[in-house]
Amino acid sequence: MGCNEEMSLNDRILQYLESVGGFDTYDFAQKIKEDHVKIVGAVKSLLAYDELVTTENRSRTLWALTPEGNEFVNEGSKEMRVFKLVPSEGLPIAQVMTQGTKIGFNKAVANGWLRVEKGIVKPSNAPTEDTVQIHLDHIFKNCSEKVSQADKDVYKKRKLIEQVIVNSLYVDKGEKFTVELQKVENDLTAEMIATGAWKDLVFKPYNYNSMGTLPEGGHLHPLLKVRAQIRQIFLEMGFTEMPTNNYVESSFWNFDALFQPQQHPAREAHDTFFLSEPALSHQFPRDYLEQVKRVHSRGGFGSQGYGYEWQEEEAQKNLLRTHTTAVSARMLYKLAKEGFRPAKYFSIDRVFRNEELDATHLAEFQQVEGVIADHNLTLGNLIGVLSEFFKKMGMDQLRFKPAYNPYTEPSMEIFSYHNGLGKWIEVGNSGVFRPEMLLPMGLPEDVNVIAWGLSLERPTMIKYGIDNIRDLVGPRVDLQMVYDNPICRLDKNGIHSMLDEEENSRRWDITVFSLLTAA
Ligand code: FB9
């Protein structure tokens, strides 16, 4: 209801109150043919004025029409409608009494309006009026007193009318009654307080029962949701998260420890961000460094090595890590130093590549990496773990393609058939770390380490249908996308899949928040 409409309704209420004294809102609504709910709302708004009106709750039981009763008022009773179907010469009964007219037909015959002779229905004592329709119209117009109790009982039995309880207000003049309404202020302003004007104003009372506006909560970026889901998958599989809080890494841990030769193109500035300050690292485990130097230059541990003169100065160069495998190397070395025991590690964090930028590649991405170290692991174990991991991500059709990595042998690219895209897509890379990487660390000879990696951005972009990486990360991101993006469920039977979307999203944000705060 608009404010002006309410003002006019308020004025009508005050004028009526002035003229008749007290009145009942329901009677008033009937009188002016207005919706009773609107009248009650207008009266309640007048209660905002100090002692302008008083109200008292009233309740009454009324007769009201059922939907069929309304139909009788609008179209006539069923018996009258059937009677009017029959011409003076009559009609075969089959044409008059059908599934839809049976009740009306029986009633018309019972009333003596129609008779049946040898299968022909003929008019008999023609009714002068449709009494039922007239009675129901009285009830519709709240003149039920014009209908006898006996008739009401019949109509109630025919489910044409029913009794309803109507709650209304009895309105009377208050101590400060007036027909001249003063404007109700909604807000108390600093100016009103400063000038004292508030003393002469009428304020709408606080409605302590009204719901406040929901405070705009935070929103999780799609990458964070996917990260939380993948983190959950690793945790469910018994993996421990590695400490990846060092974007700056030495070339030693990022490349040399992984048996990546110092001439490898990946170590060129066009692929890697080297630091100018601090340019070099100097703290390395000396014994381990010597082993790495030896295996690169002269070989060892059954390997012939690369046969070049390994330079410590090259290993000292600081860079932005190009993969989280540098962290995996640190963890495996730590495992060897502390005394080997089987371990399952994972990491999800930023890595940096000085590469050509395009619609799906920035100079950084979030790498996901899983590592398992145990005695006598095989490629079969790797394939088994990958199948389980990607199944939990909703991908159960995997294919493996031989590939090359400097630090893993054998290596495999991982492909999955994506139903949504209708094609096989590359979903990661994997392999078995080479002995030239593991044995210099001091790991036992029968210990193998299998590992795999993928990115966070690719699954996120596919899940949320984002084509350009700049619509996912960076200054161009449409924050509304962050607000609106739905809960992320990578697998088909996500742990939240049984919940409705709203509850699911609420629970998911709690899950993600707890995972984030636990990180
Ligand atoms: O994430 C990738 N693809 C992907 C993953 C999930 C996915 O889910 C969808 C819901 C269905 C969809 C796609 N890729 C790896 C494959 C390609 O996107 C590739 O073009 C881009 N790759 C990145 C590197 O590119 C510079 C993704 C990134 C990547 C590649 C390899 C590794 C990690 C990340 C690795 C590794 C590794 C190997 C052996 C041992 C340890 C780590």
PDB file of C-alpha atoms and ligand atoms in Angstrom, residues 230 322-325 328 351 353 355 360-361 365-371 390 393-395 405 407-408 410-412 414 416-418 421 425-433 450-463 490, ligand 1:
ATOM      1  CA  ILE A 230      40.489 -30.872  -2.931  1.00  0.00           C
ATOM      2  CA  THR A 322      58.259 -22.975 -10.373  1.00  0.00           C
ATOM      3  CA  HIS A 323      56.538 -25.955  -8.734  1.00  0.00           C
ATOM      4  CA  THR A 324      55.597 -27.171  -5.272  1.00  0.00           C
ATOM      5  CA  THR A 325      57.782 -30.220  -5.966  1.00  0.00           C
ATOM      6  CA  SER A 328      58.148 -32.127  -1.691  1.00  0.00           C
ATOM      7  CA  VAL A 351      53.884 -21.406  -8.172  1.00  0.00           C
ATOM      8  CA  ARG A 353      56.346 -19.433 -14.309  1.00  0.00           C
ATOM      9  CA  GLU A 355      55.784 -17.801 -19.478  1.00  0.00           C
ATOM     10  CA  THR A 360      44.165 -19.604 -19.636  1.00  0.00           C
ATOM     11  CA  HIS A 361      47.693 -18.930 -18.396  1.00  0.00           C
ATOM     12  CA  PHE A 365      49.021 -20.729 -10.898  1.00  0.00           C
ATOM     13  CA  GLN A 366      48.060 -22.810  -7.890  1.00  0.00           C
ATOM     14  CA  GLN A 367      49.629 -26.242  -8.067  1.00  0.00           C
ATOM     15  CA  VAL A 368      48.068 -29.252  -6.410  1.00  0.00           C
ATOM     16  CA  GLU A 369      50.555 -32.020  -5.594  1.00  0.00           C
ATOM     17  CA  GLY A 370      50.272 -35.418  -3.967  1.00  0.00           C
ATOM     18  CA  VAL A 371      53.289 -37.461  -2.808  1.00  0.00           C
ATOM     19  CA  PHE A 390      40.280 -38.246  -9.465  1.00  0.00           C
ATOM     20  CA  MET A 393      36.874 -35.208  -8.007  1.00  0.00           C
ATOM     21  CA  GLY A 394      34.094 -36.672 -10.120  1.00  0.00           C
ATOM     22  CA  MET A 395      36.298 -38.167 -12.829  1.00  0.00           C
ATOM     23  CA  ASN A 405      59.714 -35.074 -16.458  1.00  0.00           C
ATOM     24  CA  TYR A 407      62.691 -35.787 -11.968  1.00  0.00           C
ATOM     25  CA  THR A 408      60.320 -38.705 -12.554  1.00  0.00           C
ATOM     26  CA  PRO A 410      58.364 -43.280 -15.638  1.00  0.00           C
ATOM     27  CA  SER A 411      56.128 -40.265 -16.022  1.00  0.00           C
ATOM     28  CA  MET A 412      52.494 -40.148 -17.160  1.00  0.00           C
ATOM     29  CA  ILE A 414      46.642 -38.082 -16.904  1.00  0.00           C
ATOM     30  CA  SER A 416      39.870 -37.911 -18.122  1.00  0.00           C
ATOM     31  CA  TYR A 417      36.759 -37.997 -20.245  1.00  0.00           C
ATOM     32  CA  HIS A 418      34.741 -34.915 -19.337  1.00  0.00           C
ATOM     33  CA  LEU A 421      32.814 -30.937 -22.509  1.00  0.00           C
ATOM     34  CA  ILE A 425      40.987 -33.496 -21.257  1.00  0.00           C
ATOM     35  CA  GLU A 426      44.401 -33.478 -19.634  1.00  0.00           C
ATOM     36  CA  VAL A 427      43.871 -33.374 -15.896  1.00  0.00           C
ATOM     37  CA  GLY A 428      47.388 -33.666 -14.559  1.00  0.00           C
ATOM     38  CA  ASN A 429      50.872 -35.103 -14.665  1.00  0.00           C
ATOM     39  CA  SER A 430      52.519 -37.787 -12.527  1.00  0.00           C
ATOM     40  CA  GLY A 431      55.465 -40.111 -12.106  1.00  0.00           C
ATOM     41  CA  VAL A 432      57.868 -42.041  -9.926  1.00  0.00           C
ATOM     42  CA  PHE A 433      60.709 -39.897  -8.545  1.00  0.00           C
ATOM     43  CA  ILE A 450      55.110 -41.694  -6.450  1.00  0.00           C
ATOM     44  CA  ALA A 451      53.665 -38.235  -7.056  1.00  0.00           C
ATOM     45  CA  TRP A 452      51.259 -36.297  -9.200  1.00  0.00           C
ATOM     46  CA  GLY A 453      50.205 -32.746  -9.852  1.00  0.00           C
ATOM     47  CA  LEU A 454      47.454 -30.656 -11.350  1.00  0.00           C
ATOM     48  CA  SER A 455      46.342 -27.046 -11.133  1.00  0.00           C
ATOM     49  CA  LEU A 456      43.538 -25.435  -9.137  1.00  0.00           C
ATOM     50  CA  GLU A 457      42.544 -22.972 -11.838  1.00  0.00           C
ATOM     51  CA  ARG A 458      41.713 -25.497 -14.551  1.00  0.00           C
ATOM     52  CA  PRO A 459      39.082 -27.461 -12.554  1.00  0.00           C
ATOM     53  CA  THR A 460      37.692 -24.192 -11.174  1.00  0.00           C
ATOM     54  CA  MET A 461      37.335 -22.626 -14.614  1.00  0.00           C
ATOM     55  CA  ILE A 462      35.674 -25.753 -15.955  1.00  0.00           C
ATOM     56  CA  LYS A 463      33.364 -26.081 -12.936  1.00  0.00           C
ATOM     57  CA  LEU A 490      33.435 -31.701  -7.852  1.00  0.00           C
TER      58      LEU A 490
HETATM   59  O1  FB9 B   1      45.266 -29.254 -13.961  1.00  0.00           O
HETATM   60  C1  FB9 B   1      45.257 -29.613 -15.101  1.00  0.00           C
HETATM   61  N1  FB9 B   1      44.142 -29.997 -15.776  1.00  0.00           N
HETATM   62  C2  FB9 B   1      42.886 -30.197 -15.138  1.00  0.00           C
HETATM   63  C3  FB9 B   1      42.762 -30.649 -13.840  1.00  0.00           C
HETATM   64  C4  FB9 B   1      41.503 -30.901 -13.285  1.00  0.00           C
HETATM   65  C5  FB9 B   1      40.375 -30.694 -14.035  1.00  0.00           C
HETATM   66  O2  FB9 B   1      39.136 -30.951 -13.422  1.00  0.00           O
HETATM   67  C6  FB9 B   1      37.944 -30.631 -14.141  1.00  0.00           C
HETATM   68  C7  FB9 B   1      36.693 -30.712 -13.346  1.00  0.00           C
HETATM   69  C8  FB9 B   1      37.004 -31.642 -14.440  1.00  0.00           C
HETATM   70  C9  FB9 B   1      40.467 -30.234 -15.344  1.00  0.00           C
HETATM   71  C10 FB9 B   1      41.736 -29.992 -15.899  1.00  0.00           C
HETATM   72  N2  FB9 B   1      46.448 -29.731 -15.822  1.00  0.00           N
HETATM   73  C11 FB9 B   1      47.705 -29.521 -15.159  1.00  0.00           C
HETATM   74  C12 FB9 B   1      46.521 -30.148 -17.202  1.00  0.00           C
HETATM   75  C13 FB9 B   1      46.447 -29.015 -18.195  1.00  0.00           C
HETATM   76  O3  FB9 B   1      45.467 -28.052 -17.782  1.00  0.00           O
HETATM   77  C14 FB9 B   1      47.748 -28.274 -18.489  1.00  0.00           C
HETATM   78  O4  FB9 B   1      47.544 -27.653 -19.736  1.00  0.00           O
HETATM   79  C15 FB9 B   1      48.141 -27.229 -17.511  1.00  0.00           C
HETATM   80  N3  FB9 B   1      48.841 -27.749 -16.416  1.00  0.00           N
HETATM   81  C16 FB9 B   1      49.619 -26.853 -15.557  1.00  0.00           C
HETATM   82  C17 FB9 B   1      51.062 -26.627 -15.820  1.00  0.00           C
HETATM   83  O5  FB9 B   1      51.107 -25.851 -16.952  1.00  0.00           O
HETATM   84  C18 FB9 B   1      52.224 -24.990 -16.940  1.00  0.00           C
HETATM   85  C19 FB9 B   1      48.066 -28.131 -15.223  1.00  0.00           C
HETATM   86  C20 FB9 B   1      49.245 -27.643 -14.354  1.00  0.00           C
HETATM   87  C21 FB9 B   1      50.150 -28.655 -13.855  1.00  0.00           C
HETATM   88  C22 FB9 B   1      50.847 -29.532 -14.671  1.00  0.00           C
HETATM   89  C23 FB9 B   1      51.669 -30.492 -14.101  1.00  0.00           C
HETATM   90  C24 FB9 B   1      51.799 -30.584 -12.715  1.00  0.00           C
HETATM   91  C25 FB9 B   1      51.064 -29.699 -11.904  1.00  0.00           C
HETATM   92  C26 FB9 B   1      50.268 -28.742 -12.488  1.00  0.00           C
HETATM   93  C27 FB9 B   1      52.590 -31.571 -12.112  1.00  0.00           C
HETATM   94  C28 FB9 B   1      53.241 -32.384 -11.632  1.00  0.00           C
HETATM   95  C29 FB9 B   1      54.016 -33.413 -11.027  1.00  0.00           C
HETATM   96  C30 FB9 B   1      54.411 -34.487 -11.783  1.00  0.00           C
HETATM   97  C31 FB9 B   1      55.124 -35.488 -11.185  1.00  0.00           C
HETATM   98  C32 FB9 B   1      55.463 -35.415  -9.846  1.00  0.00           C
HETATM   99  C33 FB9 B   1      55.031 -34.330  -9.116  1.00  0.00           C
HETATM  100  C34 FB9 B   1      54.328 -33.326  -9.696  1.00  0.00           C
END
